Short mmCIF file of C-alpha atoms in Angstrom, two decimals:
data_model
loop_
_atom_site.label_atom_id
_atom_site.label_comp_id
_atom_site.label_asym_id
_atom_site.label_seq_id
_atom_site.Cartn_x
_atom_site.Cartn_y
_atom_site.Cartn_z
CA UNK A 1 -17.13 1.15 -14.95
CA UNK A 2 -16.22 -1.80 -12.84
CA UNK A 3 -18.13 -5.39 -12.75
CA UNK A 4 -20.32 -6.33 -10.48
CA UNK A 5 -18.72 -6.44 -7.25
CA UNK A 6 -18.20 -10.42 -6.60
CA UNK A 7 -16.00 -10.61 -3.52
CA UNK A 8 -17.83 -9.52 -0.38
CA UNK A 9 -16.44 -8.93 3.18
CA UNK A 10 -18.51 -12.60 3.88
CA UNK A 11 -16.58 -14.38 1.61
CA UNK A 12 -12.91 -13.51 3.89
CA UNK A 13 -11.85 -17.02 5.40
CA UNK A 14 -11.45 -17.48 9.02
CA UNK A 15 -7.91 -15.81 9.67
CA UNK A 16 -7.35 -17.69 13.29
CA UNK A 17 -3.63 -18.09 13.60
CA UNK A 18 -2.79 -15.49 10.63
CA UNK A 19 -0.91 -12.30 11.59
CA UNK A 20 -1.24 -9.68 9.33
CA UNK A 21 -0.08 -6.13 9.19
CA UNK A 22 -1.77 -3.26 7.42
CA UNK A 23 -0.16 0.37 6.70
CA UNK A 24 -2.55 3.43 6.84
CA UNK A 25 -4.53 1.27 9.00
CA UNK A 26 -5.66 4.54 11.27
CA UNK A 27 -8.19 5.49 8.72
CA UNK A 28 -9.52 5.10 5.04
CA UNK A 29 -9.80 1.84 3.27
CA UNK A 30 -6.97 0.96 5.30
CA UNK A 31 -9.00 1.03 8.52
CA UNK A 32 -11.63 -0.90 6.83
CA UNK A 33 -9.14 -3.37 6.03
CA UNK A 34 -7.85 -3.59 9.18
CA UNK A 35 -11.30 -4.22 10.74
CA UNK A 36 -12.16 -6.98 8.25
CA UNK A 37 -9.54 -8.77 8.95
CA UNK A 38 -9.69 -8.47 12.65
CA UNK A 39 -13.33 -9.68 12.43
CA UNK A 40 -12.13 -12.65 10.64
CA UNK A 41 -9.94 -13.38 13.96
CA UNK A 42 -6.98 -12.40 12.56
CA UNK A 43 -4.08 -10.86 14.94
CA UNK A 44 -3.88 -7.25 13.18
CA UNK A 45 -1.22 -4.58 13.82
CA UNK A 46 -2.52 -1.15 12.23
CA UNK A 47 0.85 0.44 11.51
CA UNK A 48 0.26 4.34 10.71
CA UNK A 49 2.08 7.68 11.87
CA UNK A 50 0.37 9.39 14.61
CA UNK A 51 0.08 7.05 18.04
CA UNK A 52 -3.12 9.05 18.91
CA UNK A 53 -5.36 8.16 15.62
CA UNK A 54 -3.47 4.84 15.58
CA UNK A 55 -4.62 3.83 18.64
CA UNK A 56 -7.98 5.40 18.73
CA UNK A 57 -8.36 2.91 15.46
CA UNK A 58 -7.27 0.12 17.57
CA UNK A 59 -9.67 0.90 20.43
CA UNK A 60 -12.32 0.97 17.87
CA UNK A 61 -11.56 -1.89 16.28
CA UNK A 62 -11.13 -4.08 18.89
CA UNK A 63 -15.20 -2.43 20.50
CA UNK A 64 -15.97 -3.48 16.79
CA UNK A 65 -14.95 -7.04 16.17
CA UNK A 66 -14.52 -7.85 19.86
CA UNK A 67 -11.05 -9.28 18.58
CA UNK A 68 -8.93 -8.29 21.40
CA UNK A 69 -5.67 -9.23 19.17
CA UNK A 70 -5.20 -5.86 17.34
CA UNK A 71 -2.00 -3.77 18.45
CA UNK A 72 -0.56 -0.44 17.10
CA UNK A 73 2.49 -0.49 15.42
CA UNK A 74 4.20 3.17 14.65
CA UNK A 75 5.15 3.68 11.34
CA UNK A 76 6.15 6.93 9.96
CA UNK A 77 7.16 6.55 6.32
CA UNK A 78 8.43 9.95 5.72
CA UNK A 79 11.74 9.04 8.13
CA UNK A 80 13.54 5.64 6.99
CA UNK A 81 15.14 5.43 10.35
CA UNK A 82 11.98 5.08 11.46
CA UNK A 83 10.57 2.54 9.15
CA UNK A 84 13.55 0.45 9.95
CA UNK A 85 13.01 0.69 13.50
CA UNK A 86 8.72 0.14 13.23
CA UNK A 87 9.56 -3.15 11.12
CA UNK A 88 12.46 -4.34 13.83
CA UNK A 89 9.80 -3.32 16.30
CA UNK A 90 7.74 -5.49 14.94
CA UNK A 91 10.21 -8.74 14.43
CA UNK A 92 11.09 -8.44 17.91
CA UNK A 93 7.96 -9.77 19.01
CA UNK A 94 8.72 -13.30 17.37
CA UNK A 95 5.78 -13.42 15.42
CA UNK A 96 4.93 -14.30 12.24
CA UNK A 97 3.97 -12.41 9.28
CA UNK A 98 1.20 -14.19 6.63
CA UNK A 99 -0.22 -10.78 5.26
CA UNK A 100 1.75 -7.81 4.66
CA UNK A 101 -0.68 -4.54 2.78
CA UNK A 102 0.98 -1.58 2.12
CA UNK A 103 -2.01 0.81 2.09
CA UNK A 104 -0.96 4.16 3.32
CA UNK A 105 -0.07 6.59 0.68
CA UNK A 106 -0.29 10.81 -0.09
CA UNK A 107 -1.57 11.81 -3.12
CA UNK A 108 -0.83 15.03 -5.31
CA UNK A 109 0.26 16.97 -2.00
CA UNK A 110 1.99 20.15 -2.41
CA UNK A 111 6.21 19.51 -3.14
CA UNK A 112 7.82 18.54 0.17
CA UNK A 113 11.04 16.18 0.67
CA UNK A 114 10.61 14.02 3.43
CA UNK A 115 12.98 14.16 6.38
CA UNK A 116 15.52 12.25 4.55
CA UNK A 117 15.21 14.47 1.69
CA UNK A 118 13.51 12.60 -1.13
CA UNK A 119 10.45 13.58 -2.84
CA UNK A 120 7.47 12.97 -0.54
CA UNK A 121 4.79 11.11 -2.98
CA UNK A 122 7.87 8.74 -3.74
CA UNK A 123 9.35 8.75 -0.49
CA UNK A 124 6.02 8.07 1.05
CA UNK A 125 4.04 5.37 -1.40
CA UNK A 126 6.99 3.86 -2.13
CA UNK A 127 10.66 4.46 -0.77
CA UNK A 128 8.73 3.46 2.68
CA UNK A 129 6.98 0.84 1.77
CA UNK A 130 10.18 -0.87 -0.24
CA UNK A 131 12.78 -0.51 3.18
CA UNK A 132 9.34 -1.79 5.18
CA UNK A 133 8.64 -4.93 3.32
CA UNK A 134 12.44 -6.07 2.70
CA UNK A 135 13.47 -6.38 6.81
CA UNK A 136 9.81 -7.88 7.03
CA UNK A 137 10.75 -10.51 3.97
CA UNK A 138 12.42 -13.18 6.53
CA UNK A 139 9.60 -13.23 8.78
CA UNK A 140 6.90 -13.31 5.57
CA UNK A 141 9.22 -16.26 3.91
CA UNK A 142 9.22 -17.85 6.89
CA UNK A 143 5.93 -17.44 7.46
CA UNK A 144 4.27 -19.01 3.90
CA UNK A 145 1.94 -19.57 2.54
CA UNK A 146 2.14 -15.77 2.86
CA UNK A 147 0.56 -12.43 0.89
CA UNK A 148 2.09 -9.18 0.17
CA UNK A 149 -0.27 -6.35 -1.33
CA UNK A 150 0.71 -3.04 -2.71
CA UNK A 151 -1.86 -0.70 -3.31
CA UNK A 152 -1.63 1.44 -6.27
CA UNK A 153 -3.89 2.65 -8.75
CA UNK A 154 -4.91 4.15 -11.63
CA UNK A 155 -3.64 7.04 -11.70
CA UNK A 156 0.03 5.14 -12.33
CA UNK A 157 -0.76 5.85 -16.24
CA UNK A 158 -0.79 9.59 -15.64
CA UNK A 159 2.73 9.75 -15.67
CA UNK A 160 5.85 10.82 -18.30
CA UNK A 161 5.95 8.33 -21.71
CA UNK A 162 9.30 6.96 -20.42
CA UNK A 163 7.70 5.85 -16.70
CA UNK A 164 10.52 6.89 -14.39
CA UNK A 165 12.30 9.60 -14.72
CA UNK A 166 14.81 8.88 -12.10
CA UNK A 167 16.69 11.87 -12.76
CA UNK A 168 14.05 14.09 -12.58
CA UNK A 169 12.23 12.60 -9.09
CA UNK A 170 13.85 15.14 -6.93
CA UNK A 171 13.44 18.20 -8.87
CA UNK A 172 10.97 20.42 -7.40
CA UNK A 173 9.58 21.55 -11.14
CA UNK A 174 10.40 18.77 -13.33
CA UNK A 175 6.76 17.41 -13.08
CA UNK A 176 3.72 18.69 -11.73
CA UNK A 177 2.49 16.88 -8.10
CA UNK A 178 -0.08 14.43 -10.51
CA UNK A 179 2.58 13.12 -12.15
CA UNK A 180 4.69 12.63 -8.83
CA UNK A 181 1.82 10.71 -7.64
CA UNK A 182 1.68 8.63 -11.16
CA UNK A 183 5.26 7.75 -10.83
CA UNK A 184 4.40 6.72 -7.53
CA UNK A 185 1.88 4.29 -8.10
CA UNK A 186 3.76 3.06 -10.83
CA UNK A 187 6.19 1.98 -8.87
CA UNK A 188 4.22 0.19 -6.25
CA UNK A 189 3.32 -1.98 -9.54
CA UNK A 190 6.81 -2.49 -10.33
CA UNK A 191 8.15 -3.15 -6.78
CA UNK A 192 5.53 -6.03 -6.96
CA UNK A 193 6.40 -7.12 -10.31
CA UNK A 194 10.23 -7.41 -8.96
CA UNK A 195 9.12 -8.91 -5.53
CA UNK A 196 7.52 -11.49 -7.32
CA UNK A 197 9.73 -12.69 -9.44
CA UNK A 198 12.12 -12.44 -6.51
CA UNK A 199 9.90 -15.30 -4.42
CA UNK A 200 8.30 -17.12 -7.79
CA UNK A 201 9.60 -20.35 -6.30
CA UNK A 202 8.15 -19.78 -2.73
CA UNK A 203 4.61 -19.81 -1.41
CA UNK A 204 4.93 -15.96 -1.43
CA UNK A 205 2.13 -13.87 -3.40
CA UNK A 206 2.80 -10.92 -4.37
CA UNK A 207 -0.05 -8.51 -6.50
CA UNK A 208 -1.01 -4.96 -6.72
CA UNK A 209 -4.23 -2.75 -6.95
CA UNK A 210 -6.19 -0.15 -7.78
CA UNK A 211 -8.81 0.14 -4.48
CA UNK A 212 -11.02 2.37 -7.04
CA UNK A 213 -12.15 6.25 -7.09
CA UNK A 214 -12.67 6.35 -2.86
CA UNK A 215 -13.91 8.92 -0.44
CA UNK A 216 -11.23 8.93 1.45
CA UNK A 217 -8.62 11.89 3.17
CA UNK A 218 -6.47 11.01 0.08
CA UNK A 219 -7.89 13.79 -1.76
CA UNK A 220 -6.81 16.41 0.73
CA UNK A 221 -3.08 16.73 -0.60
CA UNK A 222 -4.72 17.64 -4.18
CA UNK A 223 -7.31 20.54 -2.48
CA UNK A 224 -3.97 21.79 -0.46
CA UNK A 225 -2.49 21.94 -4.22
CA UNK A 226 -4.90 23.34 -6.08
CA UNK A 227 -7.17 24.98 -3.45
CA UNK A 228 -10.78 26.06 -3.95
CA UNK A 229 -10.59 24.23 -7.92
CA UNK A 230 -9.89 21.21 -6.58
CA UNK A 231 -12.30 21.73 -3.44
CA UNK A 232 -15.15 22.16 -6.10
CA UNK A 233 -14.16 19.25 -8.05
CA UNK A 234 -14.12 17.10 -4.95
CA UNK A 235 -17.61 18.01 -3.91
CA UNK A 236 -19.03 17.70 -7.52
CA UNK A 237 -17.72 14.22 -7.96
CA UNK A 238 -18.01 12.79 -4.17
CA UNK A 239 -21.55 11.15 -5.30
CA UNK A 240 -19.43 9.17 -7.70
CA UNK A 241 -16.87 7.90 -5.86
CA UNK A 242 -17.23 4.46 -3.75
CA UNK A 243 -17.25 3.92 -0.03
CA UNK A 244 -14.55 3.06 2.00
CA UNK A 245 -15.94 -0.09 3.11
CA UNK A 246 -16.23 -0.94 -1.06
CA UNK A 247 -12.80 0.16 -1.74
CA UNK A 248 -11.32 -1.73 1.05
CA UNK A 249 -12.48 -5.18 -0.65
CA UNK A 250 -10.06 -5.74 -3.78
CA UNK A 251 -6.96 -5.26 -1.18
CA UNK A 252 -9.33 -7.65 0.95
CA UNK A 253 -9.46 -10.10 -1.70
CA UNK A 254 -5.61 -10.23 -3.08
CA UNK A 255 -4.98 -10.54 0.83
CA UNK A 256 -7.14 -13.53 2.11
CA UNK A 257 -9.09 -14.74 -0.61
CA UNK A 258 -8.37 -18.92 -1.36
CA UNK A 259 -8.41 -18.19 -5.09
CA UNK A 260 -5.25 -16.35 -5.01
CA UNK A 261 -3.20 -19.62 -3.82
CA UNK A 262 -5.64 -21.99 -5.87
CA UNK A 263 -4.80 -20.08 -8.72
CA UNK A 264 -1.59 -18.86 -8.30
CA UNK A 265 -2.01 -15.59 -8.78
CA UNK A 266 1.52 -13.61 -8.89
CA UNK A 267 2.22 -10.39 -10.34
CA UNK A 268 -1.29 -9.50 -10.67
CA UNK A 269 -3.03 -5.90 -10.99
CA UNK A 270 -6.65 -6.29 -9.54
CA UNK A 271 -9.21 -3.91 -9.53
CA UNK A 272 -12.75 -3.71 -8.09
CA UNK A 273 -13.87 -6.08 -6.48
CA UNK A 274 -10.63 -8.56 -6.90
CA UNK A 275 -11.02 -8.68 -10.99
CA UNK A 276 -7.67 -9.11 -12.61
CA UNK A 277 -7.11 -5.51 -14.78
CA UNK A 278 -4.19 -5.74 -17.94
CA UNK A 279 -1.75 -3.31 -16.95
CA UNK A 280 0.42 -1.00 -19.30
CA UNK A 281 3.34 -2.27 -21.04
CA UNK A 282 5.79 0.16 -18.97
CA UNK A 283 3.77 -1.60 -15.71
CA UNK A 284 5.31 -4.92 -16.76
CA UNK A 285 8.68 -3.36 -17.91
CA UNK A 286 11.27 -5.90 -16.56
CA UNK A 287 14.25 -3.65 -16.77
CA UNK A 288 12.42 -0.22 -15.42
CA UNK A 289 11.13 -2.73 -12.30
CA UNK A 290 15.30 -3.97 -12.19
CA UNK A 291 16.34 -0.25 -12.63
CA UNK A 292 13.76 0.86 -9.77
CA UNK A 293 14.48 -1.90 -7.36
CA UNK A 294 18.48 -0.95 -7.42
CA UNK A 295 17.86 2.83 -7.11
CA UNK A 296 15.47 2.36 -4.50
CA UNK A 297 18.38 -0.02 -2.78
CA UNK A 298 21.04 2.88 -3.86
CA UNK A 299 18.74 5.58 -2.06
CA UNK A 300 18.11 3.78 1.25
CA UNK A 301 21.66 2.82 1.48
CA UNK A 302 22.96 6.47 1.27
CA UNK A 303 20.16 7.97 3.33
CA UNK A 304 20.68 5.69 6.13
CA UNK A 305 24.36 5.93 6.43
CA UNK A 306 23.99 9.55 6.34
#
């Protein structure tokens, strides 16, 4: 399984001063996350979808930490109008940005296209997360020394032999829902294999995940899929899966730990609890990252002048 867990919510710096946002943040390891960070002093936004959990989170996390500098930031990453509009939302207040996670994600739900009409695991864990993080980049440059995480995980090796099929993303039966999600995750790698190499000459780090095997609400797109199977499966293996609070600490460390600047770490794929994890050869693919990033560009530029 994993090492022994060495990074511990203790070992987070003080954050005073640090602004950091975190997607997802309404529940989940993101919550978690959020909290941590907020305890630490940091000024948090929890960016999620629904106003009513997002700012129930808020309420809870500022009764919590007694940090009174956590706001709610509406993000809903299934409409890339308003994704544009949540991160111009957020650069209106003239802050700046020293730790970006993009946490929220849907796993293995049943096919859906997402208001703009792309595939919803890719729209959602990544298409989102890519139009997100490039209005934010000014503010993060601006902003260094400065973090962005991507959460993925393993499940990014459950996908076809070739990686992407780019062709084949928006066809309903070209690939079962797993190996939507696989592509999915895979790209989150790649987007911060190309965002990296984008910024390798500023104080911007840039690394990925896997959180681990959580108990989280992620699983609920695969029972909605697969029904009472899945349901069964869920129950049987929920004593082996690792807490929120556990799974929140490798995004914890790749987002505020010291050793990340002291050692430059770029590019990186950590897993539990902030160990660095060799990734696949197709996970370090420079030309599938290159072929991703322009699609990606290609796709938000026709959706949004649509």
């Amino acid at each position: 399984m994993f090492k022994k867990k060495h990074f511990t919510f203790e070992d987070i710096p003080d954050l005073s001063g640090k602004v950091a946002i975190v997607t997802g943040a309404n529940t989940g390891i993101g919550y978690i996350t959020a909290k941590e960070l907020a305890r630490k002093n940091a000024h948090v936004f929890v960016a999620s979808r629904t106003k009513e959990r997002g700012e129930s989170a808020v309420e809870n996390i500022i009764k919590e930490t007694g940090n009174n500098q956590v706001e709610y930031l509406h993000l809903d990453l299934v409409s890339l109008k308003n994704v544009k509009q949540a991160a111009e939302n957020f650069l209106a207040k003239k802050l700046p940005l020293h730790i970006l996670i993009n946490n929220a994600g849907i796993m293995a739900t049943p096919w859906s296209l997402t208001e703009d009409g792309i595939q919803d695991q890719f729209g959602v864990n990544h298409v989102g997360h890519f139009l997100f993080t490039k209005i934010l980049l000014p503010r993060i440059e601006a902003s260094t020394p400065s973090r962005i995480v991507n959460v993925s995980g393993g499940a990014y090796k459950w996908g076809p032999a070739a990686g992407i099929e780019f062709d084949k993303i928006n066809q309903k039966d070209a690939q079962s829902t797993l190996q939507r999600y696989a592509v999915s995750k895979l790209a989150n790698i790649l987007f911060s294999h190309s965002l990296a190499k984008r910024f390798e000459d500023k104080e911007i780090y840039v690394n990925s995940l896997h959180p681990g095997v959580v108990r989280t609400e992620l699983s609920r797109g695969v029972e909605e899929t697969y029904g009472i199977i899945a349901k069964i499966v869920n129950k049987f293996t929920y004593l082996f899966k690792i807490s929120a609070e556990d799974g929140a600490l490798t995004q914890l460390y790749a987002a505020t730990s010291p050793e990340i600047i002291e050692k430059n770490y770029r590019k990186k794929y950590f897993i539990p609890y902030g160990e660095i994890a060799e990734t696949t050869a197709l996970a370090q693919d420079d030309e599938l990252a290159e072929k991703l990033w322009k699609y990606t560009e290609d796709l938000i530029d026709d959706k949004l002048r649509t």
